[in-house]
C-alpha positions as MATLAB code, in Angstrom:
seq = 'MDAEASSFETSEMMGTFLASTPLLKEAWRLCSAANAMGSGAFVVEQVGGVGYVAFSGVQEMPVLGWDPSCTMLAPLDAAGHGLFAALTRRYEGEEPVMVHSGVLHRFLHYHSRNDLQSQIGSLLDNTKSIVITGHSIGGSIAFLTALSLLSFLKSIFPPSVLCIGFGSPFLGNESLSRAILRERWASSFCNVVATHDILPRLSLDQSLVQTPHWKALIRFWYTFMMSPNSMNLSDFQLTEEDKAWLFSFAAADMERLAQVGEGSTWRSFWPLGNYLFCSEEGMICLDNAVLVKKMMHLMLRTSSPSCVIEEHLKYGWYVERLSLQSLGRRFIEGHLSESSYEASLSMALNSLGTSQQVLIAPMAKDCLKMARQKERHPNLNAAYLAIKLSKIAPYRVEIEWYKACCDNSDKQRGYYDSFKQRGASKRESHINKNRIMLKAFWDGVVSMMDRNKLPLNFHKSLEWVIEESQLYKLLVEPLDIAEYYRSGMHMKKGHYISNGRERRYEIFNQWWAERVVIEKLGNRRTKYASLTQDTCFWARVEEAKEWLDKIKSESDPNNLAFLQDRLNEFEAYAMKLFDGKEASADVLAKNSSFSLWLKEWRALKSQIYPLIELALPDCFQADSHGDLFTSW';
ca = [
     -18.309   12.151   21.765;
     -14.997   11.913   23.474;
     -14.768    8.069   22.368;
     -14.493    8.867   18.982;
     -11.392   11.418   19.683;
      -8.755   12.408   17.328;
      -6.015   10.290   15.841;
      -3.265   11.596   17.492;
      -4.589   10.084   20.631;
      -4.514    6.705   19.235;
      -1.101    7.254   17.477;
       0.500    8.527   20.910;
      -0.286    5.020   22.178;
       2.605    3.980   19.954;
       4.806    6.915   21.205;
       4.338    5.777   24.946;
       4.980    2.242   23.999;
       8.313    3.201   22.634;
       9.355    5.495   25.487;
       8.334    2.877   27.959;
      10.515    0.006   26.390;
      14.150   -0.448   26.020;
      13.554   -0.207   22.268;
      14.606    3.567   21.678;
      17.351    3.480   23.937;
      18.812    0.060   22.534;
      18.428    1.340   18.947;
      20.018    4.988   19.740;
      22.972    3.041   21.379;
      23.261    1.034   17.925;
      23.177    3.995   15.848;
      25.765    5.747   17.998;
      27.955    2.977   17.535;
      27.325    2.909   13.603;
      27.971    6.946   13.514;
      31.177    6.334   15.233;
      32.547    3.456   12.766;
      32.151    6.187    9.904;
      31.229    6.071    6.300;
      28.781    3.233    5.049;
      28.893    1.474    8.339;
      26.453   -0.949    9.855;
      26.041   -2.610   13.241;
      24.167   -6.098   13.927;
      23.366   -7.247   17.312;
      20.951   -9.643   18.992;
      19.781   -8.058   22.442;
      17.408  -10.708   24.203;
      14.891  -11.771   21.632;
      14.991   -8.921   19.498;
      17.505   -8.411   16.651;
      18.957   -4.833   15.743;
      20.322   -3.519   12.522;
      21.577   -0.024   12.674;
      22.893    2.083    9.775;
      25.266    5.035   10.214;
      24.325    8.386    9.720;
      27.737    9.228    8.256;
      27.360    8.549    4.277;
      29.046    8.953    1.249;
      28.256   12.488   -0.209;
      26.743   10.655   -3.418;
      23.912    9.655   -1.029;
      22.782   13.262   -0.845;
      22.112   13.251   -4.504;
      24.177   14.526   -7.442;
      21.392   13.563   -9.802;
      20.483   16.283  -12.720;
      16.704   16.212  -11.887;
      15.458   18.929   -9.582;
      13.439   16.609   -7.202;
      15.903   13.740   -7.078;
      12.781   11.457   -6.946;
      13.670    8.169   -8.894;
      10.984    5.255   -9.192;
      11.136    2.746   -6.771;
      11.169    0.061   -9.089;
      14.383    0.947  -10.476;
      15.853   -0.920   -7.808;
      14.955   -4.345   -9.740;
      15.103   -8.016   -8.755;
      11.524   -7.518   -7.029;
      12.623   -6.136   -3.835;
       9.622   -3.789   -3.577;
       7.020   -5.755   -5.502;
       4.191   -5.156   -3.446;
       4.935   -1.536   -3.197;
       5.525   -0.791   -6.629;
       2.852   -2.523   -8.038;
       0.492    0.292  -10.107;
      -3.445    0.271  -10.547;
      -5.218    2.641  -12.664;
      -4.933    6.229  -12.162;
      -2.230    5.669   -9.408;
       1.111    7.727   -9.641;
       4.312    6.018   -9.225;
       5.806    5.240   -6.178;
       8.946    7.765   -6.164;
      11.966    7.689   -3.760;
      14.957    9.913   -3.017;
      17.484    8.785   -5.843;
      20.560    8.942   -3.714;
      19.162    7.306   -0.824;
      18.095    4.416   -3.008;
      21.286    4.498   -4.550;
      23.087    3.984   -1.154;
      20.417    1.271    0.144;
      21.222   -0.974   -3.241;
      25.135   -0.773   -2.289;
      24.142   -2.236    1.188;
      21.707   -4.850   -0.088;
      24.626   -6.223   -2.573;
      26.826   -6.873    0.265;
      26.934  -10.486    1.531;
      28.083   -9.723    4.934;
      24.868   -7.688    5.839;
      22.729  -10.170    4.001;
      23.888  -13.040    5.925;
      23.941  -11.327    9.675;
      20.122  -10.084    8.620;
      19.384  -13.731    7.808;
      20.933  -14.894   11.092;
      18.687  -12.535   12.989;
      15.830  -13.975   11.225;
      16.481  -17.571   12.309;
      17.278  -16.846   15.830;
      15.077  -13.770   17.073;
      11.359  -13.244   16.978;
      11.258   -9.771   16.314;
      13.840   -7.362   14.238;
      14.150   -3.716   14.742;
      15.934   -1.609   11.805;
      17.390    1.882   12.854;
      19.681    4.576   11.649;
      20.559    8.147   12.413;
      20.019   10.947   10.006;
      20.622    9.420    6.527;
      21.173    6.270    7.889;
      17.582    6.310    8.741;
      16.159    6.819    5.252;
      18.508    3.707    4.402;
      16.962    1.893    7.250;
      13.276    2.902    6.070;
      14.030    1.193    2.806;
      15.851   -1.815    4.172;
      12.636   -2.551    6.308;
      10.657   -2.254    3.269;
      12.428   -4.516    1.180;
      12.624   -6.850    4.468;
       8.788   -6.666    4.715;
       8.181   -7.157    1.073;
      10.236  -10.477    1.740;
       8.686  -11.734    4.770;
       5.016  -11.002    3.250;
       5.177  -14.178    1.411;
       6.714  -16.425    4.133;
       5.234  -15.539    7.550;
       3.487  -12.244    8.929;
       6.506  -10.128    9.553;
       7.540   -8.763   13.019;
       9.647   -5.425   11.920;
      10.021   -1.925   13.348;
      11.591    0.709   11.643;
      12.990    3.737   13.914;
      14.752    6.773   12.189;
      16.398    9.663   14.365;
      16.215   13.005   12.752;
      15.874   11.372    9.229;
      14.878   13.261    5.968;
      11.792   12.762    3.690;
      12.477    9.573    1.644;
       9.708    9.552   -0.852;
       6.305   10.812   -2.160;
       2.855   10.441   -1.388;
       2.480    7.306   -3.457;
       4.919    5.620   -1.402;
       3.271    6.519    1.698;
      -0.116    5.098    0.130;
       1.300    1.958   -0.951;
       2.637    1.454    2.732;
      -0.735    2.331    4.064;
      -2.351   -0.170    1.433;
       0.202   -2.976    2.840;
      -0.887   -2.034    6.364;
       2.824   -1.415    7.146;
       2.573    2.383    8.550;
       2.647    1.081   12.143;
       6.334   -0.287   11.496;
       7.846    2.957   10.804;
       8.602    5.752   13.449;
      10.535    8.627   12.665;
      11.952   10.255   15.766;
      12.236   13.854   15.263;
      13.624   16.804   17.444;
      11.257   19.919   18.154;
      14.051   22.227   15.999;
      16.214   19.720   14.063;
      16.215   21.081   10.358;
      17.086   18.161    8.362;
      13.689   16.142    8.969;
      12.371   19.013    7.312;
      14.350   19.222    4.399;
      13.910   17.937    0.793;
      17.215   17.122    0.052;
      17.482   18.797   -3.712;
      20.069   20.216   -5.969;
      19.129   24.014   -4.602;
      20.435   22.559   -1.373;
      22.986   19.928   -1.635;
      25.500   21.828   -3.885;
      25.695   24.994   -1.635;
      29.029   25.522    0.366;
      26.525   26.252    3.675;
      25.112   22.530    3.381;
      28.676   20.968    2.696;
      29.961   23.000    5.870;
      27.090   21.419    8.057;
      27.616   18.189    6.880;
      30.804   18.132    7.322;
      30.261   19.392   11.094;
      27.493   16.960   11.695;
      29.822   13.969   10.259;
      32.536   15.008   12.447;
      30.853   15.117   15.549;
      28.781   11.837   14.978;
      32.265   10.010   14.526;
      34.083   11.628   17.541;
      31.140   13.215   19.588;
      33.907   13.336   22.565;
      36.674   15.063   20.841;
      34.779   18.011   19.693;
      32.875   21.073   21.551;
      29.932   22.850   19.689;
      31.471   26.134   20.337;
      33.941   24.775   17.817;
      31.260   25.175   15.256;
      32.331   26.307   11.970;
      29.544   27.916   10.462;
      28.987   31.610   10.277;
      25.764   33.081   11.599;
      25.319   34.103    8.285;
      25.466   30.598    7.271;
      23.082   29.384    9.882;
      20.517   32.193    9.324;
      20.540   30.914    5.396;
      20.040   26.891    6.276;
      17.237   27.948    8.687;
      15.338   30.244    5.933;
      16.020   27.413    3.318;
      14.532   24.916    5.941;
      11.547   27.057    6.713;
      10.552   28.097    3.250;
      11.023   24.380    2.151;
       8.644   23.301    5.074;
       6.186   26.025    4.323;
       6.001   25.009    0.961;
       5.284   21.348    2.075;
       2.697   22.150    4.575;
       0.834   23.540    1.630;
       1.081   20.287   -0.534;
      -2.615   18.741   -0.160;
      -3.158   15.244   -0.772;
      -2.970   14.223   -4.180;
      -1.663   17.466   -5.302;
       1.829   16.257   -6.965;
       3.666   12.790   -6.781;
       6.961   14.682   -7.378;
       6.698   16.412   -3.618;
       8.032   14.771   -0.676;
       5.784   13.276    1.843;
       5.683   12.138    5.485;
       5.386    8.081    6.138;
       4.474    6.167    9.208;
       4.407    7.744   12.635;
       6.490   10.948   13.509;
       7.335   10.779   17.304;
       8.316   14.709   18.111;
      10.205   15.306   21.052;
      11.100   18.438   23.039;
      12.374   19.426   26.320;
       8.939   19.304   27.750;
       7.773   16.041   26.224;
       6.747   14.177   23.270;
       3.842   13.328   20.864;
       3.514   10.719   18.134;
       1.295   11.411   15.003;
       0.520    9.596   12.175;
      -1.538   11.720   10.075;
       0.869   12.839    6.884;
      -0.940   15.982    6.556;
      -1.141   16.936   10.184;
       2.429   15.755   10.436;
       3.630   18.464    7.633;
       1.646   21.081    9.532;
       2.994   20.314   12.853;
       6.404   20.431   11.797;
       6.029   23.720   10.329;
       4.680   25.211   13.117;
       7.212   23.740   15.638;
       9.836   25.150   13.335;
       8.534   28.931   13.789;
       9.127   28.533   17.291;
      12.781   27.808   16.722;
      15.430   30.192   15.779;
      19.052   29.777   13.544;
      21.023   29.493   16.489;
      19.654   26.026   17.726;
      18.576   24.151   14.680;
      21.796   23.037   13.561;
      22.699   21.563   17.424;
      19.354   19.843   17.333;
      20.320   17.444   14.922;
      22.930   15.991   17.339;
      20.905   15.540   20.443;
      18.857   12.713   20.239;
      20.645   10.814   22.756;
      19.719   13.403   25.155;
      16.117   13.373   24.152;
      15.892    9.168   24.224;
      17.118    9.632   27.697;
      14.434   11.772   28.848;
      11.769   10.294   27.047;
      11.342    7.309   29.565;
      10.779    9.513   32.255;
       8.511   11.934   30.501;
       6.709    8.897   29.325;
       5.586    8.295   33.033;
       4.200   11.789   34.036;
       3.926   15.385   32.089;
       4.544   18.722   33.350;
       1.321   21.071   32.797;
       1.760   24.768   32.567;
      -1.525   25.690   31.543;
      -3.031   24.930   35.107;
      -5.929   22.704   35.674;
      -6.899   20.128   32.813;
     -10.395   20.437   31.450;
     -13.053   17.986   32.447;
     -13.231   17.004   28.701;
     -10.683   14.076   27.925;
     -10.473   15.562   24.445;
      -9.459   18.867   25.692;
      -7.533   17.410   28.303;
      -5.222   15.309   25.444;
      -4.927   18.485   23.437;
      -3.523   20.296   26.474;
      -1.168   17.420   27.124;
      -0.062   17.195   23.467;
       0.715   21.087   22.944;
       2.630   20.958   26.141;
       4.423   17.800   25.089;
       5.387   19.829   21.677;
       6.550   22.789   23.739;
       4.263   25.012   22.269;
       1.830   25.823   24.899;
       3.108   29.075   25.688;
       3.493   30.297   22.264;
       1.256   32.748   21.721;
       0.735   32.967   18.305;
       1.718   29.451   17.716;
      -0.210   27.447   20.168;
      -3.765   28.393   18.815;
      -2.628   27.049   15.347;
      -1.151   23.913   16.780;
      -4.556   23.092   18.713;
      -6.307   23.806   15.574;
      -3.944   21.369   13.621;
      -4.217   18.672   16.249;
      -8.499   19.270   16.049;
      -8.442   18.750   12.283;
      -8.011   14.720   12.989;
     -11.136   14.805   15.279;
     -13.173   16.869   12.579;
     -12.276   14.337    9.627;
     -11.676   10.989   11.552;
     -13.643    8.125   13.024;
     -12.245    5.386   15.002;
     -11.715    2.310   12.899;
     -13.913    0.302   15.100;
     -16.893    2.512   14.423;
     -16.147    3.035   10.666;
     -16.288   -0.797   10.588;
     -19.734   -1.088   12.357;
     -20.652    1.781   10.171;
     -19.812   -0.560    6.784;
     -22.010   -3.472    8.045;
     -25.050   -1.313    8.466;
     -24.270    0.406    4.920;
     -23.933   -3.161    3.406;
     -27.130   -4.155    4.723;
     -28.780   -1.148    2.985;
     -27.162   -1.829   -0.574;
     -28.092   -5.646    0.061;
     -31.156   -5.324   -2.049;
     -28.838   -4.412   -5.184;
     -27.042   -7.776   -4.922;
     -30.218   -9.697   -4.501;
     -31.811   -7.981   -7.835;
     -28.763   -9.279   -9.350;
     -28.869  -12.599   -8.363;
     -32.616  -12.595   -9.517;
     -31.412  -11.317  -12.894;
     -28.735  -14.297  -13.168;
     -31.455  -16.759  -12.483;
     -33.605  -15.353  -15.199;
     -30.967  -15.327  -17.714;
     -30.090  -19.073  -16.773;
     -33.504  -19.712  -17.593;
     -34.126  -17.664  -20.454;
     -35.012  -19.698  -23.870;
     -32.287  -17.757  -25.748;
     -29.656  -19.933  -23.657;
     -26.925  -17.287  -23.912;
     -26.440  -17.487  -20.059;
     -25.708  -14.620  -17.362;
     -22.304  -13.124  -19.035;
     -23.510  -12.915  -22.623;
     -26.865  -11.875  -21.750;
     -25.568   -8.756  -19.967;
     -22.845   -8.017  -22.639;
     -25.559   -8.421  -25.510;
     -28.108   -6.438  -23.583;
     -30.404   -4.069  -25.585;
     -31.795   -0.441  -23.810;
     -34.445   -2.696  -21.725;
     -35.010   -1.199  -18.298;
     -34.465   -4.528  -16.501;
     -30.694   -4.627  -17.885;
     -30.187   -0.687  -17.150;
     -31.543   -1.248  -13.682;
     -28.858   -4.135  -13.021;
     -26.030   -2.026  -14.621;
     -26.834    0.548  -11.965;
     -26.499   -1.966   -9.096;
     -23.242   -3.115  -10.073;
     -22.502    0.285  -10.140;
     -23.521    1.139   -6.850;
     -21.920   -2.447   -5.397;
     -18.849   -1.116   -7.230;
     -18.806    2.057   -5.155;
     -19.331    0.478   -1.741;
     -16.225   -1.960   -2.098;
     -14.159    0.508   -3.325;
     -15.106    2.531   -0.566;
     -14.043   -0.271    1.826;
     -10.540   -0.426    0.045;
      -9.997    3.404    0.006;
     -10.641    2.995    4.166;
      -8.334    0.418    4.364;
      -5.879    2.253    2.263;
      -6.032    5.311    4.666;
      -5.745    2.979    7.927;
      -9.408    4.125    8.629;
     -10.541    0.656    9.599;
      -8.881   -1.960   12.125;
      -5.559   -3.785   11.104;
      -7.610   -6.953   11.151;
     -10.564   -5.941    9.516;
     -11.194   -8.915    7.039;
     -10.011  -11.478    9.890;
     -11.979  -10.588   12.282;
     -15.384   -9.747   11.009;
     -17.031  -12.961    9.054;
     -19.205  -10.954    6.905;
     -16.198   -8.851    5.315;
     -14.842  -12.485    3.852;
     -18.431  -13.811    2.723;
     -19.940  -10.796    1.240;
     -16.388   -9.787   -0.651;
     -16.339  -13.373   -2.268;
     -19.939  -13.426   -3.004;
     -19.779   -9.995   -4.526;
     -16.887  -10.962   -6.697;
     -18.257  -14.262   -7.860;
     -21.467  -12.428   -8.828;
     -20.446   -9.128  -10.263;
     -16.862   -9.573  -11.859;
     -18.331  -11.301  -14.744;
     -20.578   -8.242  -15.562;
     -17.622   -6.151  -14.970;
     -15.845   -8.032  -17.658;
     -18.906   -8.173  -19.800;
     -19.163   -4.302  -19.885;
     -15.328   -3.918  -20.292;
     -15.666   -5.781  -23.706;
     -18.966   -4.472  -24.766;
     -17.757   -1.047  -24.255;
     -14.562   -1.750  -26.310;
     -12.053   -0.822  -23.725;
     -10.006   -4.048  -24.286;
      -9.374   -1.973  -27.722;
      -8.106    0.884  -25.946;
      -6.341   -0.609  -22.922;
      -5.767   -4.081  -23.805;
      -7.185   -7.563  -22.294;
      -9.128   -7.291  -18.771;
      -6.752   -9.434  -16.726;
      -3.442   -7.601  -17.113;
      -4.875   -3.961  -18.039;
      -8.569   -3.586  -16.912;
      -9.042   -5.363  -13.695;
      -9.862   -3.562  -10.536;
      -7.621   -3.696   -7.478;
     -10.353   -4.591   -5.394;
     -10.921   -7.917   -7.247;
      -6.956   -8.759   -6.505;
      -7.531   -7.805   -2.656;
     -10.750   -9.989   -2.332;
      -8.868  -13.062   -3.847;
      -5.660  -12.488   -1.347;
      -8.798  -12.390    1.325;
     -10.237  -15.753    0.347;
      -6.927  -17.354   -0.247;
      -5.655  -16.686    3.432;
      -9.120  -18.020    4.488;
      -8.828  -21.071    2.403;
      -5.211  -21.841    3.873;
      -6.235  -21.252    7.690;
      -9.687  -23.097    7.712;
      -8.539  -25.733    4.722;
     -11.301  -25.194    2.722;
     -11.959  -26.360   -0.844;
     -13.268  -29.730   -0.477;
     -14.017  -31.238   -4.163;
     -17.469  -30.526   -5.189;
     -20.185  -32.958   -6.487;
     -22.307  -30.638   -7.961;
     -21.464  -27.684  -10.372;
     -21.223  -24.148   -8.715;
     -23.815  -21.883   -8.865;
     -21.017  -19.215   -9.589;
     -17.994  -19.743  -11.781;
     -15.258  -20.195   -9.054;
     -12.714  -18.097  -11.514;
     -14.274  -14.932  -11.903;
     -11.875  -14.293  -14.781;
     -13.003  -17.039  -16.657;
     -15.144  -14.981  -19.277;
     -11.866  -12.582  -19.951;
      -9.950  -15.904  -20.926;
     -12.703  -16.964  -23.050;
     -12.283  -13.313  -24.837;
      -8.730  -14.125  -24.990;
      -9.189  -17.264  -26.425;
     -11.947  -16.027  -29.115;
      -8.922  -13.549  -30.366;
      -6.556  -16.223  -30.531;
      -9.061  -18.172  -32.804;
      -9.768  -15.561  -34.939;
      -5.943  -14.940  -35.614;
      -5.201  -18.646  -35.900;
      -7.200  -18.572  -38.913;
      -5.408  -16.099  -40.750;
      -1.851  -17.090  -39.663;
       0.434  -18.130  -41.932;
       3.924  -18.068  -40.010;
       4.613  -21.650  -38.637;
       5.926  -20.113  -35.338;
       2.922  -18.073  -34.684;
       0.791  -20.685  -35.658;
       2.580  -23.233  -33.094;
       2.147  -20.461  -30.250;
      -1.628  -20.022  -30.879;
      -2.159  -23.570  -30.873;
      -0.607  -24.106  -27.574;
      -2.447  -21.108  -26.163;
      -5.726  -22.413  -27.371;
      -5.153  -25.963  -26.128;
      -4.139  -24.627  -22.833;
      -7.226  -22.813  -22.470;
      -9.400  -25.805  -23.593;
      -7.514  -27.831  -20.993;
      -8.266  -25.296  -18.101;
     -11.882  -25.028  -19.081;
     -12.272  -28.923  -19.131;
     -10.191  -29.089  -15.550;
     -13.085  -26.425  -14.197;
     -15.804  -28.815  -15.430;
     -14.215  -31.904  -13.973;
     -14.010  -30.094  -10.337;
     -17.634  -28.999  -10.841;
     -16.085  -25.210  -10.586;
     -18.140  -23.919  -13.545;
     -21.912  -22.848  -13.324;
     -24.647  -23.371  -15.909;
     -24.576  -20.240  -17.846;
     -20.628  -21.210  -19.073;
     -22.034  -23.929  -20.802;
     -25.347  -22.496  -22.177;
     -26.096  -23.582  -25.770;
     -25.204  -20.296  -27.324;
     -22.745  -18.645  -24.622;
     -19.525  -17.491  -25.737;
     -17.733  -20.256  -24.570;
     -19.854  -23.002  -25.984;
     -19.654  -21.490  -29.415;
     -15.786  -21.051  -28.995;
     -15.527  -24.323  -28.146;
     -17.722  -25.950  -31.218;
     -15.449  -23.707  -33.588;
     -12.529  -24.635  -31.965;
     -12.745  -28.384  -32.007;
     -14.029  -28.260  -35.750;
     -10.745  -26.462  -36.522;
      -8.951  -28.406  -34.430;
     -10.035  -31.459  -36.391;
      -8.879  -30.287  -39.489;
      -5.623  -29.550  -38.084;
      -5.294  -32.311  -35.737;
      -7.332  -34.946  -38.028;
      -5.894  -38.130  -36.373;
      -6.477  -36.774  -32.900;
      -9.838  -38.329  -31.483;
     -11.805  -35.525  -29.509;
     -13.457  -36.764  -26.453;
     -16.221  -34.401  -25.164;
     -16.725  -33.925  -21.494;
     -19.668  -35.692  -19.749;
     -21.491  -32.139  -19.533;
     -21.918  -32.026  -23.260;
     -23.846  -33.798  -25.981;
     -24.803  -33.487  -29.821;
     -28.183  -32.668  -30.820;
     -29.592  -34.321  -34.205;
     -27.913  -31.573  -36.030;
     -24.462  -31.730  -34.272;
     -24.869  -28.932  -32.263;
     -23.249  -28.692  -28.884;
     -25.321  -27.937  -25.980;
     -25.539  -28.670  -22.381;
     -28.007  -31.339  -20.747;
     -29.203  -29.901  -17.091;
];
């Protein structure tokens, strides 16, 4: 099945694209200009229809972190001001998004500069695309700048942002990488890494940055970056012992990182986006984080202390070669295999410069094969999901049948309350199992999206995705809310909307909102909805019930006024739903939680506000006993 191939074949398309366009050359040219300007500099320039922002690789020493913490990782939300709102949002069970504290500190310094903000604003006004780039530590600052810009542009228009780092160290943890995947931004990031450069392989923590070896290395790198023509590499001041120590440190650091698997620890650095590895023989682009770490480790094993230091300063040379290497590759292994997949492996190994390494080549080849063994092409995954959905469709149909039975029951409790107050009957047990099966399917869809295993336009190009996810949300979320309050989770975690709502529902809300905007849906209804359009309505009812209980015993005037406002606001909101025909029959059932709440609240309100005339909506009538019920 060569058609399924491995992910490295797909990611290499990005590397080929970059090498065959002026993007890399222009980015490096501006990085060099920013480096020459010294510490804290940046360059902003428009080239044709593309705007460029380049950050200097020469940064003040605090960027390397004098933080007392061992790993030097800080929570991204420490940036404040909602700069990274899309990335810092956490769901149940997720670890916090962490980034290098020194880089974050330096980014915030740049972000506070009015000159930088105004120039970026001008680029956005005058260009269709923007490239943010940087060399060394400047690349890490560029990554954070791009993330903040993507977060800002997300609420305005689809962003066209590309970030290119040259020899940049790790920025954050696995949670950061996953958050970027979740937002579908991974393809916007590319870190160009020379085969033997040690900086991209280092976790810049206290055990490194306070050593004399590192300080000497930084002085040399920074001096060369600012004056590349006035210095000869033969003037290198580090001793052979210093080089050997730094190389050993990088090798040990990379070996440790390569052994850290997915989900192992949130305090470990983790690759993000694409990695474009370049050697004298060629290039290869990888986007699988585990694969990237293993390959970085293997390539470092082909190096030596004598070359890893200079490699960090040779990106200009590599960029010049890449455009030629993208047009054709030199093969050492002889004739290519008839299998396109085996041929791709041979080309990739040659591009990495590992094809002739007796010990490394087999391990590098096995590493590349990992992707093929674990991955399926995104389009095939989407087709597989459509087939799987057809198999679980009966679960949804049975829940629809259950809702109809509840709506027609003599108990008049409605769909939500019938499930919440269910006994040990086989019918309700079966419906609950169906709910769990559907949850597993849709959580699987979200997980595949997070890991870039589905097409980028998955929810836009396939009509069934929008329709089925919306129907699932309308039908099943009320049951999830019922189970949440039935099991007492609100007593442990707090109310559902702010503390218990699953992430999938927020994603489905976003999909549907995008569709409503694009297709201009939402004409006014002429009859009541078969399913309440606000799927969190019952959670709001549960909160209103709690307010009502509190107001009965509240004596503090301020708290009493607050509770009255909340109850009135919810009542007004509910009436708006009824007026817009966006509530279903089960909401207005005689013995539903909402009907009982409304009756009790209005009785209490008539005592609190005796002079206020209470007008019932047309959907309510009073029977001979004064009870509220619905007429349908």
